[in-house]
Coordinates of C-alpha atoms in Angstrom, one line a residue:
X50 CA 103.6 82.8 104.8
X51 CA 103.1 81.4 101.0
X52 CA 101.6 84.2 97.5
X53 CA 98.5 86.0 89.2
X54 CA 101.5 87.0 87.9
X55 CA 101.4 89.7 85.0
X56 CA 105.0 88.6 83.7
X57 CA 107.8 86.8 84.9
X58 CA 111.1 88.6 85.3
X59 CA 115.0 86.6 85.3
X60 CA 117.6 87.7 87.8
X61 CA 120.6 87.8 86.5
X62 CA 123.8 85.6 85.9
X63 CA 123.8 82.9 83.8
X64 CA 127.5 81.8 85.5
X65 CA 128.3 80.4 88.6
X66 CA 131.2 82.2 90.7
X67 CA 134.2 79.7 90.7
X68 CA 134.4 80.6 94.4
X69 CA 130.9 80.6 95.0
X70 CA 130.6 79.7 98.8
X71 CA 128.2 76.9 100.6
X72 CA 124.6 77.2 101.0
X73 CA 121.7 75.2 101.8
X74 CA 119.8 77.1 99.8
X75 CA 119.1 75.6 95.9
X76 CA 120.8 76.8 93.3
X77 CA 117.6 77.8 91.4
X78 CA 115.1 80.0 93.5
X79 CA 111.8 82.2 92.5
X80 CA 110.2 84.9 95.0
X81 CA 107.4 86.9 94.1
X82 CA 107.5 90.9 94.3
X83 CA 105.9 93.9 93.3
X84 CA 105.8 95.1 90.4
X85 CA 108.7 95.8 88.0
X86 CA 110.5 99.0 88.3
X87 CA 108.6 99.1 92.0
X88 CA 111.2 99.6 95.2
X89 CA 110.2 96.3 96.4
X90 CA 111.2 94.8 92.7
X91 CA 115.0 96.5 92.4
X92 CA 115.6 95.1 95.9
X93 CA 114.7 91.7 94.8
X94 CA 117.0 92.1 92.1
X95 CA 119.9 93.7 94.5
X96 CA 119.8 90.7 96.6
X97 CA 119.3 88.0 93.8
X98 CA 122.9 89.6 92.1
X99 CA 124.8 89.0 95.9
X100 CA 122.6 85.5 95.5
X101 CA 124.8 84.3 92.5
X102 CA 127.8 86.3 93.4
X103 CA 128.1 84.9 96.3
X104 CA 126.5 81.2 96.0
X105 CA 125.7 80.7 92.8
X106 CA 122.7 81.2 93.2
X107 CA 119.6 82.5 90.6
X108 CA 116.9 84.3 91.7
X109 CA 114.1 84.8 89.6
X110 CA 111.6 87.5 90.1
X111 CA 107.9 87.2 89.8
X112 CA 106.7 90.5 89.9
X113 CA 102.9 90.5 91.0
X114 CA 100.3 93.8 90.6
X115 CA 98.8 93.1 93.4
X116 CA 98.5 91.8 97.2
X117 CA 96.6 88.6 95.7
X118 CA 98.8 87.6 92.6
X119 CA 102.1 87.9 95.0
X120 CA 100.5 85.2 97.5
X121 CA 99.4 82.6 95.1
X122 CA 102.2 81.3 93.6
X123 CA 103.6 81.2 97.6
X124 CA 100.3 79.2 98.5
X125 CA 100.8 77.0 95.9
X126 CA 104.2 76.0 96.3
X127 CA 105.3 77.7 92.8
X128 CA 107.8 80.2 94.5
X129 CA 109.7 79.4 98.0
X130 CA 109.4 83.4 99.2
X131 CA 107.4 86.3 98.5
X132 CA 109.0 89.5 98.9
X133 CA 105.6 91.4 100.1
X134 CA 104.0 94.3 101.9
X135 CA 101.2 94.0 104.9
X136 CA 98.8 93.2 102.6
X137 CA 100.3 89.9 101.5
X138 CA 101.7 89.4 104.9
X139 CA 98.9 90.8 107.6
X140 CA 96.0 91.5 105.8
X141 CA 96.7 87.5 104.4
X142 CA 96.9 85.9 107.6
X143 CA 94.2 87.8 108.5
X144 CA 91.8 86.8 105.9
X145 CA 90.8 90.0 105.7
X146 CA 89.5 92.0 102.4
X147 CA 90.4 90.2 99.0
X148 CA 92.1 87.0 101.2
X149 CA 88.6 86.9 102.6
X150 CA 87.1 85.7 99.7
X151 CA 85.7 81.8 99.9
X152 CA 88.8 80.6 97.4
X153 CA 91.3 82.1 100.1
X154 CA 91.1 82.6 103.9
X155 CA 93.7 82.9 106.6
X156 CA 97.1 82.1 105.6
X157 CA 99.7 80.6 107.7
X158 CA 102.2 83.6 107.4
X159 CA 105.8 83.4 108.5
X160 CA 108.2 86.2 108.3
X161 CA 112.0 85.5 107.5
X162 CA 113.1 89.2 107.3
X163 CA 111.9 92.6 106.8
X164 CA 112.8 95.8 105.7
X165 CA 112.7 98.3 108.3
X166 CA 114.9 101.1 106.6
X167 CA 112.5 104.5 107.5
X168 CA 113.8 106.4 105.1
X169 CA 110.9 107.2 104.0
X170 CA 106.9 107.2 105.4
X171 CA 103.9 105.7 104.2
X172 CA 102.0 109.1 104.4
X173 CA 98.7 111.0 103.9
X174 CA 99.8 114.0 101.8
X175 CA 97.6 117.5 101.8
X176 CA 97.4 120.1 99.0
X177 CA 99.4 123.0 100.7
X178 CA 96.7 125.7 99.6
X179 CA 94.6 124.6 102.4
X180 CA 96.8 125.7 105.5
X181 CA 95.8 122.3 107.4
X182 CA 98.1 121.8 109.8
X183 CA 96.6 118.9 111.9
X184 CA 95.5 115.5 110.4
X185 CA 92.2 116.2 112.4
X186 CA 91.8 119.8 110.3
X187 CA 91.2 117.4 107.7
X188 CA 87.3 117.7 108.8
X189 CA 84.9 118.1 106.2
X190 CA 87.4 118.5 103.5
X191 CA 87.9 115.9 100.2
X192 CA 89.8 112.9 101.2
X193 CA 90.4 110.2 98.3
X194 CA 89.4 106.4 98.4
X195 CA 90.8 103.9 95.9
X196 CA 87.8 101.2 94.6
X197 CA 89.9 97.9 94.9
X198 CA 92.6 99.2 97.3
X199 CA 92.2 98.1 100.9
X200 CA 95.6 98.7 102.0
X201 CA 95.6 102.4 100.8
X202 CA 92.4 103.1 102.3
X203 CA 93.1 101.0 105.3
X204 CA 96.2 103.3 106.0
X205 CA 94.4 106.5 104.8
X206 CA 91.7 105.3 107.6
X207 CA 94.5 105.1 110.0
X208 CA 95.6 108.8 109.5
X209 CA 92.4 109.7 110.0
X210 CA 92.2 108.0 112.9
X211 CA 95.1 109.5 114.5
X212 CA 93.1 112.9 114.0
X213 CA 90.1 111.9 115.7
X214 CA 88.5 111.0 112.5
X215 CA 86.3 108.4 110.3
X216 CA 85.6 108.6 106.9
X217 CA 82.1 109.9 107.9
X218 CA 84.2 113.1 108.8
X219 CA 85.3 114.0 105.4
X220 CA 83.8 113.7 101.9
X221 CA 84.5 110.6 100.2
X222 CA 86.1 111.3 97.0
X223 CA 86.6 108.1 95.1
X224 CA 89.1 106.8 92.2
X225 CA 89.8 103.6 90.2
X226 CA 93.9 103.8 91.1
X227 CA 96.6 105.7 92.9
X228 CA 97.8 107.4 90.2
X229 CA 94.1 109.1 89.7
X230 CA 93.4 109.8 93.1
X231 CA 97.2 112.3 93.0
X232 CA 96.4 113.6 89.4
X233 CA 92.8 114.5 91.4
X234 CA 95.1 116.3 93.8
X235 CA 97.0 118.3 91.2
X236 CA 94.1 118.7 89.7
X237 CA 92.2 120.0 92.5
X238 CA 89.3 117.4 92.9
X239 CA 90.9 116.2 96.1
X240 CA 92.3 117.8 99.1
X241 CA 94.0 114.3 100.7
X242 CA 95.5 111.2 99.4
X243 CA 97.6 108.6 100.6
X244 CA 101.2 107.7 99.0
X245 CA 105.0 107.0 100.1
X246 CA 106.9 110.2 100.6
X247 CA 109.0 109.1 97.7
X248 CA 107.0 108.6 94.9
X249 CA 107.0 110.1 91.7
X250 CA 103.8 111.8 92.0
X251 CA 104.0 112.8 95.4
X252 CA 107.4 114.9 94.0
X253 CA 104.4 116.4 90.9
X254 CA 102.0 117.3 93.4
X255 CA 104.9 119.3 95.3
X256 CA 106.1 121.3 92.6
X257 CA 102.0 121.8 91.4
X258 CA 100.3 125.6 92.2
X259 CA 98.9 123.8 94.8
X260 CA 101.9 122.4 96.4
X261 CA 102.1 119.6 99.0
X262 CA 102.4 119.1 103.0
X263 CA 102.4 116.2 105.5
X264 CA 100.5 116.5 108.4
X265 CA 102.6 115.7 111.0
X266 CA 102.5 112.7 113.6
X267 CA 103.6 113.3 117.6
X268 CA 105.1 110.3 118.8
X269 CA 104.6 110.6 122.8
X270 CA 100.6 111.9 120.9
X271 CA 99.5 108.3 122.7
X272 CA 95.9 108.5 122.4
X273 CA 96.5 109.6 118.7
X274 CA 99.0 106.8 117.9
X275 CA 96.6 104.4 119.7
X276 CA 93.9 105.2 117.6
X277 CA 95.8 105.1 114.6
X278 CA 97.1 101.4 115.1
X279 CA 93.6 100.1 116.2
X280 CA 93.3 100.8 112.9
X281 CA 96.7 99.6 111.4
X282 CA 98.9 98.2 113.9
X283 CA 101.9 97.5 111.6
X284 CA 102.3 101.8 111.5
X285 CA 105.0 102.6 113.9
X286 CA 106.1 106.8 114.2
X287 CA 108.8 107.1 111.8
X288 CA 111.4 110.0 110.6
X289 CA 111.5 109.7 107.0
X290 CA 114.6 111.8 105.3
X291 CA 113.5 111.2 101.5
X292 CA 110.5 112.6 99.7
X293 CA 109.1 115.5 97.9
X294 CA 109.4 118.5 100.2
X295 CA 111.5 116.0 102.6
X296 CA 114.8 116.2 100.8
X297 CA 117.4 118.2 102.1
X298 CA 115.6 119.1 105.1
X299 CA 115.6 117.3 108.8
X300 CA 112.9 115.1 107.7
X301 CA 109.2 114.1 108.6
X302 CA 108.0 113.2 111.5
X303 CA 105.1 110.7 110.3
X304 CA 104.9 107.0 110.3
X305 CA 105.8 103.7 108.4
X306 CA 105.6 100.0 108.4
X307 CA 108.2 97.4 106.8
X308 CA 108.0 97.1 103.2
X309 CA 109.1 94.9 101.6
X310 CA 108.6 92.1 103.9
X311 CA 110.5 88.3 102.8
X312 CA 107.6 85.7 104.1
X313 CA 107.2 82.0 103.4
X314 CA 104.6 79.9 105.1
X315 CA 104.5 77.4 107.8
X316 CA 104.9 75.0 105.5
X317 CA 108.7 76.4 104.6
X318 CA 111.1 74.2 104.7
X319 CA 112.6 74.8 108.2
X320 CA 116.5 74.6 107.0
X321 CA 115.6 76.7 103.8
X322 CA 114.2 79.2 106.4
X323 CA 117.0 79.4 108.4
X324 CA 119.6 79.5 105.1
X325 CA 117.3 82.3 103.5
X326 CA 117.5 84.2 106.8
X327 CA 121.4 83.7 107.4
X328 CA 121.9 84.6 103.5
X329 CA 120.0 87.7 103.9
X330 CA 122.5 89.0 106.9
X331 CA 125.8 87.4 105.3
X332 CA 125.0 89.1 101.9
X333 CA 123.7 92.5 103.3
X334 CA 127.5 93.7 102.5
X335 CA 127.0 92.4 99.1
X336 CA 123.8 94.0 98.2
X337 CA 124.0 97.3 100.4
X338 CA 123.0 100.7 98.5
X339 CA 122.3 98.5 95.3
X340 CA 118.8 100.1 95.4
X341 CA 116.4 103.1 96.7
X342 CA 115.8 101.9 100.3
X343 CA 117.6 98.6 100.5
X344 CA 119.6 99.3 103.5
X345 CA 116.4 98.6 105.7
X346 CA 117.3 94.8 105.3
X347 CA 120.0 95.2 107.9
X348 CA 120.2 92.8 110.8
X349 CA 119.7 95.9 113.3
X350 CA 116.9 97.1 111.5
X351 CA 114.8 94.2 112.5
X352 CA 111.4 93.7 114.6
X353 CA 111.4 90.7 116.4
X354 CA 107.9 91.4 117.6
X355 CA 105.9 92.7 114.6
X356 CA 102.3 91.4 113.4
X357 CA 103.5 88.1 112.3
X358 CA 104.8 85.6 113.1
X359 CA 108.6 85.1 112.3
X360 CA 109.2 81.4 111.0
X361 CA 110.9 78.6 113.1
X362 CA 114.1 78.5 111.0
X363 CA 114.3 82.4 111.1
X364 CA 113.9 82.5 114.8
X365 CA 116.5 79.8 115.1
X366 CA 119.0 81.9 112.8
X367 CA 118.3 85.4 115.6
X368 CA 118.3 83.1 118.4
X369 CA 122.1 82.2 117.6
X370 CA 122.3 86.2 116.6
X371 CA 121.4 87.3 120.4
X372 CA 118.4 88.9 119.0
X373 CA 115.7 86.7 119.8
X374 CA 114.5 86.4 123.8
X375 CA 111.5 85.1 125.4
X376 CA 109.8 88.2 125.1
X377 CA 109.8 87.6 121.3
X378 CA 109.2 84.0 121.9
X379 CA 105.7 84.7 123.5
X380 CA 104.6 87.6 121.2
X381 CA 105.4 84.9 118.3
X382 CA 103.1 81.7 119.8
X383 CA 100.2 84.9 120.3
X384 CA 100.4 85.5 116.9
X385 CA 100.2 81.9 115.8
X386 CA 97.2 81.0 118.1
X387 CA 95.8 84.1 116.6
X388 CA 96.1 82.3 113.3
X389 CA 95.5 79.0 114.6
X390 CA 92.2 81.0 116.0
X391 CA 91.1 82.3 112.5
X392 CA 92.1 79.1 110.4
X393 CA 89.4 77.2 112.8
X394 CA 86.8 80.1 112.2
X395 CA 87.0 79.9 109.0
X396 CA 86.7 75.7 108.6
X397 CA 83.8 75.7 110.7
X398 CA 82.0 78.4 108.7
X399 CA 82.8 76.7 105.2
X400 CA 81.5 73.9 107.1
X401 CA 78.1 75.6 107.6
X402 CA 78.2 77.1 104.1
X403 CA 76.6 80.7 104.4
X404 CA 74.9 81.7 101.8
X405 CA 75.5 85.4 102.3
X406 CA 80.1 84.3 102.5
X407 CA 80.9 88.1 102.2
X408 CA 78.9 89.0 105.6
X409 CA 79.3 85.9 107.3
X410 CA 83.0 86.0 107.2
X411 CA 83.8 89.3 108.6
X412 CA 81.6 88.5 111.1
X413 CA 82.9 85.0 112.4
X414 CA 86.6 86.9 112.3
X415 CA 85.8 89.4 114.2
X416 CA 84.1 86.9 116.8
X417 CA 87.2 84.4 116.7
X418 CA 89.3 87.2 117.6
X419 CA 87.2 88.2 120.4
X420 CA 86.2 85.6 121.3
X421 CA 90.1 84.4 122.0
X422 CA 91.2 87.7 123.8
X423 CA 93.2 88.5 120.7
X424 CA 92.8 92.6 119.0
X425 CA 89.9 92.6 117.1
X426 CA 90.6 94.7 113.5
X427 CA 89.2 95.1 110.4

């Protein structure tokens, strides 16, 4: 798994700990991240502190705006890790949407560890004037689409999905960011849009006249969930505790996926994997409740089967843990002969060189997926 960067951020320490304990790892590391003052950013910093408490080591921390501007500097060798979401770890070894662009294709995504904390959900909230109840009540009414934003429209599809819907169900209201598309649900030019439970404007939209609800999602609802991860199969059911209108209560029953994700690529150093792996469970102590959502990170939090694949050095590390069995083991060699699958698709068509690449592509995916018994998506 290897990920332009708006601006380049130092963590911490100029010192080294006297007692600073043995590592394979060097003592001068970069990952990328979101973007500053992000969830996926403070962790980065958490962990690079227990980094250079504990070995010496500093971290710094390339915050990126976007799926694309996290994977570069990883494909080009300029960072070892990215500390990433789905888009820059499935939708990149997918190829799909901006990584399916003729300067990009497939990418040999490996996963070293994710964070799996559920805390909160990656949710399609509702202004609470409506009375909907049911994701599939959503029918006919405003539902908002982000110009640029796969991901969030990807996972907005998914909810919709789940309720026996397409975006030919509901009218199509569309926005140049996330932030426009929730002021256009305070606002009331929009009855749906798609957010964490946590953030900032999801808590504005709550305490608005026109208030805020999450539709729910029934986990033993198989057809539902089934539909839903055709869609997106990184969404798993999920309770999340923390959110606007969550807090305090018993939670939401809705649904999630690991963010942030730590991915290098094959082409990671197998003994850095493995170190960056062991270091992320050794430290976890270290860098526990350091920031919003960190404790996801933990070794029993982890998905040995998710949609990609883990790296050798990783597995090596959960193999010694007891957490990695054969089941794991052949989940993990489908996933790399579905990359293996979609890295040939793609040579073979810039072999041919289409004229019409943004057609072409999506269509030689899909075929290569199919084509090789693996789930077709996107």
């Amino acid at each position: 798994m290897k990920q332009t960067i708006a601006m380049l951020a130092g963590v911490l320490m100029m010192a080294t700990p006297v007692a600073a304990q043995e590592t394979a790892l060097p003592k001068q590391m970069s990952w990328t991240a979101y973007d500053t003052g992000s969830a996926g950013y403070n962790q980065a910093v958490a962990i690079g502190a227990a980094l250079q408490d504990t070995y010496g080591i500093n971290l710094r921390v390339l915050p990126g705006k976007n799926d694309v501007s996290r994977t570069e500097p990883l494909r080009q060798g300029r960072v070892e890790f990215s500390a990433t979401g789905v888009g820059g770890s499935f939708m990149s070894q997918e190829g799909a949407f901006d990584f399916g662009a003729e300067n990009w294709g497939p990418q040999p995504i490996r996963v070293i560890a994710a964070n799996n904390g559920g805390a909160i959900n990656l949710a399609v909230g509702v202004a609470a004037d409506l009375d909907i109840k049911e994701f599939s009540d959503l029918k006919g009414k405003r539902v908002a689409y982000i110009v640029g934003a796969p991901a969030l429209n990807v996972n907005t599809e998914a909810y919709l999905a789940y309720g026996g819907l397409t975006w030919d169900d509901v009218e199509v209201v569309e926005f140049g960011g996330f932030g426009a598309s929730w002021k256009g649900l305070i606002e009331g030019q929009v009855d749906a849009a798609f957010a964490s439970t946590n953030s900032g404007l999801a808590y504005e939209a709550a305490s608005s006249p026109r208030g805020l609800f999450w539709p729910p999602i029934d986990p033993d609802n198989a057809e539902g969930l089934a539909r839903m991860q055709s869609v997106a199969p990184f969404f798993v059911p999920n309770v999340a505790v923390v959110g606007a209108t969550i807090d305090g209560t018993d939670g939401y029953a809705g649904a999630g996926y690991a963010y942030p994700v730590l991915i290098g690529t094959s082409e990671t150093d197998e003994e850095m994997a493995y170190a960056m792996t062991k270091a992320m469970v050794d430290l976890y102590p270290s860098f526990e409740g350091k920031a919003p959502g960190i404790n996801g990170w933990a070794l029993d939090k982890q998905d040995m089967q998710w949609v990609a694949p883990y790296h050798d050095g990783a597995i090596r590390y959960y193999t010694e843990a007891g957490l990695w069995n054969d089941e794991a083991q052949a989940h993990n060699d489908k996933l790399i002969a579905r990359q293996e699958a979609l890295s040939a698709a793609w040579e073979a068509l810039k072999a041919e060189g289409p004229d019409n690449w943004e057609e072409a592509w999506p269509e030689a995916r899909r075929k290569a997926l199919a084509d090789g018994g693996f789930e077709v998506v996107f």
